[in-house]
GROMACS .gro file of C-alpha atoms in nm:
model
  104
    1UNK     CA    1   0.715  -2.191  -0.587
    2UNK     CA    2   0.548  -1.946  -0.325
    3UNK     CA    3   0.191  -1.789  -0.484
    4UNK     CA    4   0.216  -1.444  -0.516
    5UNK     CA    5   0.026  -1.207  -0.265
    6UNK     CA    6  -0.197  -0.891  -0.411
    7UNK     CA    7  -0.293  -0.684  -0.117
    8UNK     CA    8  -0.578  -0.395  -0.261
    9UNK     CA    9  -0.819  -0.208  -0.109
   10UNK     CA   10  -0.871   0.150   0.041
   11UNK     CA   11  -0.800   0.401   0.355
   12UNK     CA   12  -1.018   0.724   0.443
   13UNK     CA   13  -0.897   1.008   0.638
   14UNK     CA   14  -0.981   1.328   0.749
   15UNK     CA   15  -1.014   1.525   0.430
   16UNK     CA   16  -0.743   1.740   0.551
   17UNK     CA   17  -0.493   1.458   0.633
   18UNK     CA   18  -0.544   1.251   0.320
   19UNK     CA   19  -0.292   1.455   0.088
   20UNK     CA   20  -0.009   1.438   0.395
   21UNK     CA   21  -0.128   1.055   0.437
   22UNK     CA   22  -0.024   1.052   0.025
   23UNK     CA   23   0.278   1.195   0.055
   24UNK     CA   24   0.453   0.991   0.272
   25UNK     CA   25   0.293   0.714   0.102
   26UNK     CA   26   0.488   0.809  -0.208
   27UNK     CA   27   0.832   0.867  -0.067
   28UNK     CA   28   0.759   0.477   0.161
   29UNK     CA   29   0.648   0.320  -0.220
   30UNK     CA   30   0.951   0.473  -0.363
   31UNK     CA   31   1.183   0.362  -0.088
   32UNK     CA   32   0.997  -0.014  -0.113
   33UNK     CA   33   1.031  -0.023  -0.481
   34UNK     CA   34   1.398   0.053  -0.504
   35UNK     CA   35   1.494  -0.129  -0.153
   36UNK     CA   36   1.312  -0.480  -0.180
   37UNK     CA   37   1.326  -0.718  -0.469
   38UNK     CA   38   0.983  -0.867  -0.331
   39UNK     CA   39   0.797  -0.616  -0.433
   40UNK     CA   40   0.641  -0.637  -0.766
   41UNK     CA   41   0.405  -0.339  -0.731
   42UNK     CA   42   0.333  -0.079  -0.462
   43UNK     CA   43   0.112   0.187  -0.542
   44UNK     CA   44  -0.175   0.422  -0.344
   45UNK     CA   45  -0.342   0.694  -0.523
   46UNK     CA   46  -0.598   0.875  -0.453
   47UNK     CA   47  -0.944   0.812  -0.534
   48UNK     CA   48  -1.076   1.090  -0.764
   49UNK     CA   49  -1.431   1.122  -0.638
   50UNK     CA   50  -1.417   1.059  -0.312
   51UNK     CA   51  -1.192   1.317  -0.092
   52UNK     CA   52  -1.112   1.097   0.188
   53UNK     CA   53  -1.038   0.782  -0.004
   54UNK     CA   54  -0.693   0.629  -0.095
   55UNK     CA   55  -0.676   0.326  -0.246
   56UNK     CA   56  -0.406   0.055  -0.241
   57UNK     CA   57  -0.256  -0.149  -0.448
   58UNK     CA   58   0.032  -0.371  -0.366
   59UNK     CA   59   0.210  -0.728  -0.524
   60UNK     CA   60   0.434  -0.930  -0.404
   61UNK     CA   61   0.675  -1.241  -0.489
   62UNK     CA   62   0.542  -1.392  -0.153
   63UNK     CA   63   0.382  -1.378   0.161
   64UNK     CA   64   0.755  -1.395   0.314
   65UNK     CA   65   0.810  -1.063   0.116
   66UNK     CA   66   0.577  -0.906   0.242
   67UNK     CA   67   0.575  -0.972   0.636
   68UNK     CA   68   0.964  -0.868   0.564
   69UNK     CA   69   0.814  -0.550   0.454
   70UNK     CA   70   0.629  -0.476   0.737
   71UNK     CA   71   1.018  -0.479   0.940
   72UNK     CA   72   1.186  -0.245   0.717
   73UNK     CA   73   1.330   0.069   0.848
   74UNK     CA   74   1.139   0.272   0.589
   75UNK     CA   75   0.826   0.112   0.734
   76UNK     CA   76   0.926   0.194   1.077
   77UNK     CA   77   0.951   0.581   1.021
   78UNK     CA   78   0.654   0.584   0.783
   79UNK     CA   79   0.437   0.463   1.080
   80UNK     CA   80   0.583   0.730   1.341
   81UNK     CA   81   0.570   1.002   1.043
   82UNK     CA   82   0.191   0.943   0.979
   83UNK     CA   83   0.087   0.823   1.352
   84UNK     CA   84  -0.099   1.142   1.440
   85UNK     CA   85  -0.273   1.101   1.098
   86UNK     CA   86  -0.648   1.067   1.143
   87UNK     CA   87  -0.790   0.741   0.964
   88UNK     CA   88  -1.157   0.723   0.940
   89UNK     CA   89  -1.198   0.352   0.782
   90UNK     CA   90  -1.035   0.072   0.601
   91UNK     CA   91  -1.092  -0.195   0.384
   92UNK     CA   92  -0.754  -0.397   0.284
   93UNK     CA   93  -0.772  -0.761   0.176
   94UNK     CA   94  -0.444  -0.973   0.080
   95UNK     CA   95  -0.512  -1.212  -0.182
   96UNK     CA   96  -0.316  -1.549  -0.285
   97UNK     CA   97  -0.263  -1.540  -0.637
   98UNK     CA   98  -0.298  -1.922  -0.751
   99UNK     CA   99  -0.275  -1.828  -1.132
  100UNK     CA  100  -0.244  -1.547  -1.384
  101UNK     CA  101  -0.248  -1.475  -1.751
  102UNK     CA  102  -0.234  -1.156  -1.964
  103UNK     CA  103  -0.572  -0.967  -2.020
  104UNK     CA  104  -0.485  -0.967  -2.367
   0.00000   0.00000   0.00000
């Protein structure tokens, strides 16, 4: 069985791009939700101190999952939608999940 893949970290932008950045973000996590069963989770909010900051949040069945994301049509028109966006830094890691268990 593949290991599933958590991908988490943040995005900065202009302060007066970030809310445009998190809209299309929403309508792309909606579209990824309802469109690809290997998506577990797929959310980016934005960070409530910090005016710049989104972070991310994504899980997957698999790493196969998610490079198939990355070729999706939605995918495709988010990245010419938000292209003249202006990003200021990023930090996103993907991490292998070996094992998991409930917090509680």
């Amino acid at each position: 069985m593949a290991e599933e893949i958590i991908v988490a970290g943040w995005m900065d932008y202009e302060p007066a791009d970030r809310d445009t950045m998190l809209r299309h973000l929403v309508e792309v996590g909606k579209l990824t939700r309802e469109n690809e069963p290997g998506c577990l989770d797929y959310a980016m909010t934005a960070d409530p101190v910090d005016e710049r900051r989104i972070r991310v949040y994504e899980r997957w069945v698999s790493q196969q999952a998610l490079d198939e994301h990355f070729t999706t049509a939605h995918i495709k028109d988010f990245r010419a939608a938000t292209s003249g966006l202006t990003r200021v830094g990023v930090s996103v890691e993907v991490f292998s999940v070996a094992a998991a268990r409930s917090l509680r």
